[in-house]
Amino acid sequence: MNAQMAQTIFAAAPVVKKRNSKEDQPTNYKSTNESLVKRNLMYKQQLVQASKTIEKLRDENVALRQRNQELMDTSDERKLELIVEQRVRSRLAHAAVLNKKLVKILQQTGSELTGLFKDFEPAEPSNLNSKRMPKLELSCLRRNRAPFQPVLFRASSIR
């Protein structure tokens, strides 16, 4: 008696077919191996970078311990000098960064302005006589008044 007959006779739960197992599915070993090799290389590179970072931090830790010991051994006057020196250095470094940014911005602005002025330059020289200065007149002055009138102040008007 096979399973189907037993099922029909005894009205048991239906027989479920087995799903394909890994052994039944064809595996592409080459692509799997390549992806594992790439992942392994990536992990090795991360390990090298982490090792460099750890070594750098260890060196910095040693230097900071030495500096801490030196600060503990020095006098108060020397400590103040070192603090002032450190603050001056940090402010100078900040000023240097600002200076670099300012120079970069000025250079960009200069190049933009030269580009703008090139657009305004005439392609051909004009035949106008440009040596003579234009005649300027001030229209805001009254001709019947003197240009300067003294102002008299009273003591009560000054507060």
PDB file of C-alpha atoms in Angstrom:
ATOM      1  CA  MET A   1       0.000   0.000   0.000  1.00  0.00           C
ATOM      2  CA  ASN A   2       1.357   3.360  -0.964  1.00  0.00           C
ATOM      3  CA  ALA A   3       0.770   6.766   0.624  1.00  0.00           C
ATOM      4  CA  GLN A   4      -1.996   7.865  -1.727  1.00  0.00           C
ATOM      5  CA  MET A   5      -3.994   4.738  -1.151  1.00  0.00           C
ATOM      6  CA  ALA A   6      -3.591   5.033   2.566  1.00  0.00           C
ATOM      7  CA  GLN A   7      -4.771   8.601   2.392  1.00  0.00           C
ATOM      8  CA  THR A   8      -7.892   7.741   0.498  1.00  0.00           C
ATOM      9  CA  ILE A   9      -8.646   4.824   2.759  1.00  0.00           C
ATOM     10  CA  PHE A  10      -8.020   6.443   6.096  1.00  0.00           C
ATOM     11  CA  ALA A  11      -8.909  10.038   5.050  1.00  0.00           C
ATOM     12  CA  ALA A  12      -5.759  11.420   6.528  1.00  0.00           C
ATOM     13  CA  ALA A  13      -4.288  14.823   5.854  1.00  0.00           C
ATOM     14  CA  PRO A  14      -3.176  15.340   2.298  1.00  0.00           C
ATOM     15  CA  VAL A  15       0.423  14.519   1.538  1.00  0.00           C
ATOM     16  CA  VAL A  16       2.508  17.619   1.012  1.00  0.00           C
ATOM     17  CA  LYS A  17       5.152  17.478  -1.644  1.00  0.00           C
ATOM     18  CA  LYS A  18       8.667  18.211  -0.503  1.00  0.00           C
ATOM     19  CA  ARG A  19      10.052  21.555  -1.488  1.00  0.00           C
ATOM     20  CA  ASN A  20      13.202  21.720  -3.482  1.00  0.00           C
ATOM     21  CA  SER A  21      16.140  21.456  -1.160  1.00  0.00           C
ATOM     22  CA  LYS A  22      19.508  23.022  -1.781  1.00  0.00           C
ATOM     23  CA  GLU A  23      20.772  19.782  -3.192  1.00  0.00           C
ATOM     24  CA  ASP A  24      18.052  19.802  -5.822  1.00  0.00           C
ATOM     25  CA  GLN A  25      18.775  23.364  -6.961  1.00  0.00           C
ATOM     26  CA  PRO A  26      21.742  23.953  -9.215  1.00  0.00           C
ATOM     27  CA  THR A  27      24.310  26.124  -7.460  1.00  0.00           C
ATOM     28  CA  ASN A  28      26.528  28.582  -9.255  1.00  0.00           C
ATOM     29  CA  TYR A  29      29.699  28.039  -7.260  1.00  0.00           C
ATOM     30  CA  LYS A  30      31.776  30.443  -9.319  1.00  0.00           C
ATOM     31  CA  SER A  31      29.662  33.548  -8.588  1.00  0.00           C
ATOM     32  CA  THR A  32      29.268  32.558  -4.931  1.00  0.00           C
ATOM     33  CA  ASN A  33      33.017  32.125  -4.616  1.00  0.00           C
ATOM     34  CA  GLU A  34      33.707  35.497  -6.303  1.00  0.00           C
ATOM     35  CA  SER A  35      31.337  37.319  -3.969  1.00  0.00           C
ATOM     36  CA  LEU A  36      32.977  35.666  -0.958  1.00  0.00           C
ATOM     37  CA  VAL A  37      36.432  36.636  -2.222  1.00  0.00           C
ATOM     38  CA  LYS A  38      35.306  40.264  -2.710  1.00  0.00           C
ATOM     39  CA  ARG A  39      33.793  40.366   0.767  1.00  0.00           C
ATOM     40  CA  ASN A  40      36.976  38.857   2.220  1.00  0.00           C
ATOM     41  CA  LEU A  41      39.128  41.526   0.505  1.00  0.00           C
ATOM     42  CA  MET A  42      36.819  44.268   1.776  1.00  0.00           C
ATOM     43  CA  TYR A  43      37.129  42.943   5.329  1.00  0.00           C
ATOM     44  CA  LYS A  44      40.917  42.794   5.011  1.00  0.00           C
ATOM     45  CA  GLN A  45      41.022  46.439   3.872  1.00  0.00           C
ATOM     46  CA  GLN A  46      38.786  47.464   6.767  1.00  0.00           C
ATOM     47  CA  LEU A  47      41.075  45.567   9.141  1.00  0.00           C
ATOM     48  CA  VAL A  48      44.151  47.368   7.801  1.00  0.00           C
ATOM     49  CA  GLN A  49      42.442  50.767   8.162  1.00  0.00           C
ATOM     50  CA  ALA A  50      41.277  49.918  11.674  1.00  0.00           C
ATOM     51  CA  SER A  51      44.800  48.789  12.622  1.00  0.00           C
ATOM     52  CA  LYS A  52      46.251  52.079  11.354  1.00  0.00           C
ATOM     53  CA  THR A  53      43.657  54.045  13.300  1.00  0.00           C
ATOM     54  CA  ILE A  54      44.362  52.045  16.462  1.00  0.00           C
ATOM     55  CA  GLU A  55      48.110  52.619  16.133  1.00  0.00           C
ATOM     56  CA  LYS A  56      47.594  56.336  15.555  1.00  0.00           C
ATOM     57  CA  LEU A  57      45.338  56.593  18.606  1.00  0.00           C
ATOM     58  CA  ARG A  58      47.865  54.676  20.737  1.00  0.00           C
ATOM     59  CA  ASP A  59      50.623  57.101  19.741  1.00  0.00           C
ATOM     60  CA  GLU A  60      48.371  60.051  20.513  1.00  0.00           C
ATOM     61  CA  ASN A  61      47.499  58.504  23.879  1.00  0.00           C
ATOM     62  CA  VAL A  62      51.188  58.141  24.779  1.00  0.00           C
ATOM     63  CA  ALA A  63      51.880  61.751  23.786  1.00  0.00           C
ATOM     64  CA  LEU A  64      48.934  63.000  25.835  1.00  0.00           C
ATOM     65  CA  ARG A  65      50.064  61.012  28.882  1.00  0.00           C
ATOM     66  CA  GLN A  66      53.544  62.528  28.590  1.00  0.00           C
ATOM     67  CA  ARG A  67      52.105  66.018  28.253  1.00  0.00           C
ATOM     68  CA  ASN A  68      49.799  65.436  31.210  1.00  0.00           C
ATOM     69  CA  GLN A  69      52.757  64.334  33.339  1.00  0.00           C
ATOM     70  CA  GLU A  70      54.756  67.389  32.252  1.00  0.00           C
ATOM     71  CA  LEU A  71      51.863  69.674  33.162  1.00  0.00           C
ATOM     72  CA  MET A  72      51.541  68.058  36.567  1.00  0.00           C
ATOM     73  CA  ASP A  73      55.258  68.585  37.225  1.00  0.00           C
ATOM     74  CA  THR A  74      55.446  72.250  36.118  1.00  0.00           C
ATOM     75  CA  SER A  75      54.759  75.374  38.133  1.00  0.00           C
ATOM     76  CA  ASP A  76      51.590  77.446  37.970  1.00  0.00           C
ATOM     77  CA  GLU A  77      53.296  80.222  35.993  1.00  0.00           C
ATOM     78  CA  ARG A  78      54.462  77.775  33.354  1.00  0.00           C
ATOM     79  CA  LYS A  79      50.984  76.235  33.186  1.00  0.00           C
ATOM     80  CA  LEU A  80      49.515  79.668  32.505  1.00  0.00           C
ATOM     81  CA  GLU A  81      52.101  80.304  29.797  1.00  0.00           C
ATOM     82  CA  LEU A  82      51.277  76.976  28.144  1.00  0.00           C
ATOM     83  CA  ILE A  83      47.537  77.656  28.285  1.00  0.00           C
ATOM     84  CA  VAL A  84      47.983  81.104  26.746  1.00  0.00           C
ATOM     85  CA  GLU A  85      50.318  79.690  24.093  1.00  0.00           C
ATOM     86  CA  GLN A  86      47.798  76.987  23.184  1.00  0.00           C
ATOM     87  CA  ARG A  87      44.957  79.506  22.909  1.00  0.00           C
ATOM     88  CA  VAL A  88      47.056  81.817  20.732  1.00  0.00           C
ATOM     89  CA  ARG A  89      47.945  78.892  18.455  1.00  0.00           C
ATOM     90  CA  SER A  90      44.325  77.842  18.097  1.00  0.00           C
ATOM     91  CA  ARG A  91      43.223  81.404  17.323  1.00  0.00           C
ATOM     92  CA  LEU A  92      46.005  81.806  14.771  1.00  0.00           C
ATOM     93  CA  ALA A  93      44.983  78.532  13.150  1.00  0.00           C
ATOM     94  CA  HIS A  94      41.387  79.751  13.034  1.00  0.00           C
ATOM     95  CA  ALA A  95      42.527  83.056  11.521  1.00  0.00           C
ATOM     96  CA  ALA A  96      44.580  81.176   8.915  1.00  0.00           C
ATOM     97  CA  VAL A  97      41.527  79.132   7.910  1.00  0.00           C
ATOM     98  CA  LEU A  98      39.428  82.287   7.653  1.00  0.00           C
ATOM     99  CA  ASN A  99      42.200  83.946   5.626  1.00  0.00           C
ATOM    100  CA  LYS A 100      42.267  81.048   3.152  1.00  0.00           C
ATOM    101  CA  LYS A 101      38.494  81.173   2.777  1.00  0.00           C
ATOM    102  CA  LEU A 102      38.576  84.941   2.287  1.00  0.00           C
ATOM    103  CA  VAL A 103      41.277  84.709  -0.382  1.00  0.00           C
ATOM    104  CA  LYS A 104      39.318  81.978  -2.166  1.00  0.00           C
ATOM    105  CA  ILE A 105      36.117  84.037  -2.083  1.00  0.00           C
ATOM    106  CA  LEU A 106      37.928  87.156  -3.318  1.00  0.00           C
ATOM    107  CA  GLN A 107      39.471  85.218  -6.191  1.00  0.00           C
ATOM    108  CA  GLN A 108      36.089  83.793  -7.161  1.00  0.00           C
ATOM    109  CA  THR A 109      34.503  87.235  -6.969  1.00  0.00           C
ATOM    110  CA  GLY A 110      37.312  88.719  -9.055  1.00  0.00           C
ATOM    111  CA  SER A 111      36.928  86.081 -11.736  1.00  0.00           C
ATOM    112  CA  GLU A 112      33.145  86.578 -11.782  1.00  0.00           C
ATOM    113  CA  LEU A 113      33.536  90.350 -12.071  1.00  0.00           C
ATOM    114  CA  THR A 114      36.050  90.082 -14.897  1.00  0.00           C
ATOM    115  CA  GLY A 115      33.581  87.821 -16.664  1.00  0.00           C
ATOM    116  CA  LEU A 116      30.817  90.371 -16.154  1.00  0.00           C
ATOM    117  CA  PHE A 117      32.918  93.292 -17.358  1.00  0.00           C
ATOM    118  CA  LYS A 118      33.958  91.359 -20.448  1.00  0.00           C
ATOM    119  CA  ASP A 119      30.283  91.160 -21.340  1.00  0.00           C
ATOM    120  CA  PHE A 120      29.976  94.956 -21.110  1.00  0.00           C
ATOM    121  CA  GLU A 121      33.073  95.771 -23.184  1.00  0.00           C
ATOM    122  CA  PRO A 122      32.263  96.844 -26.733  1.00  0.00           C
ATOM    123  CA  ALA A 123      33.366  94.474 -29.437  1.00  0.00           C
ATOM    124  CA  GLU A 124      34.625  97.312 -31.656  1.00  0.00           C
ATOM    125  CA  PRO A 125      36.124 100.585 -30.467  1.00  0.00           C
ATOM    126  CA  SER A 126      33.686 103.447 -30.836  1.00  0.00           C
ATOM    127  CA  ASN A 127      34.406 106.624 -32.800  1.00  0.00           C
ATOM    128  CA  LEU A 128      33.290 108.875 -29.937  1.00  0.00           C
ATOM    129  CA  ASN A 129      35.818 111.239 -28.456  1.00  0.00           C
ATOM    130  CA  SER A 130      36.226 109.712 -24.997  1.00  0.00           C
ATOM    131  CA  LYS A 131      39.160 111.903 -23.915  1.00  0.00           C
ATOM    132  CA  ARG A 132      36.943 114.777 -22.914  1.00  0.00           C
ATOM    133  CA  MET A 133      35.306 114.514 -19.497  1.00  0.00           C
ATOM    134  CA  PRO A 134      31.530 114.945 -19.448  1.00  0.00           C
ATOM    135  CA  LYS A 135      30.256 118.213 -18.044  1.00  0.00           C
ATOM    136  CA  LEU A 136      28.704 117.680 -14.631  1.00  0.00           C
ATOM    137  CA  GLU A 137      26.267 120.105 -13.062  1.00  0.00           C
ATOM    138  CA  LEU A 138      24.793 119.949  -9.611  1.00  0.00           C
ATOM    139  CA  SER A 139      21.126 120.728  -9.753  1.00  0.00           C
ATOM    140  CA  CYS A 140      20.494 120.530  -6.011  1.00  0.00           C
ATOM    141  CA  LEU A 141      22.149 123.884  -5.186  1.00  0.00           C
ATOM    142  CA  ARG A 142      20.072 127.024  -5.267  1.00  0.00           C
ATOM    143  CA  ARG A 143      21.668 129.845  -7.158  1.00  0.00           C
ATOM    144  CA  ASN A 144      20.159 132.651  -5.107  1.00  0.00           C
ATOM    145  CA  ARG A 145      21.531 131.347  -1.760  1.00  0.00           C
ATOM    146  CA  ALA A 146      25.081 131.381  -0.598  1.00  0.00           C
ATOM    147  CA  PRO A 147      26.614 127.927  -0.496  1.00  0.00           C
ATOM    148  CA  PHE A 148      27.505 128.291   3.192  1.00  0.00           C
ATOM    149  CA  GLN A 149      25.459 129.924   5.903  1.00  0.00           C
ATOM    150  CA  PRO A 150      26.689 129.897   9.492  1.00  0.00           C
ATOM    151  CA  VAL A 151      24.378 128.267  11.999  1.00  0.00           C
ATOM    152  CA  LEU A 152      23.847 129.952  15.340  1.00  0.00           C
ATOM    153  CA  PHE A 153      23.120 127.780  18.338  1.00  0.00           C
ATOM    154  CA  ARG A 154      21.412 128.875  21.502  1.00  0.00           C
ATOM    155  CA  ALA A 155      22.309 127.440  24.851  1.00  0.00           C
ATOM    156  CA  SER A 156      18.785 126.098  25.344  1.00  0.00           C
ATOM    157  CA  SER A 157      18.766 124.215  22.058  1.00  0.00           C
ATOM    158  CA  ILE A 158      21.796 122.061  22.897  1.00  0.00           C
ATOM    159  CA  ARG A 159      21.043 119.101  25.104  1.00  0.00           C
TER     160      ARG A 159
END
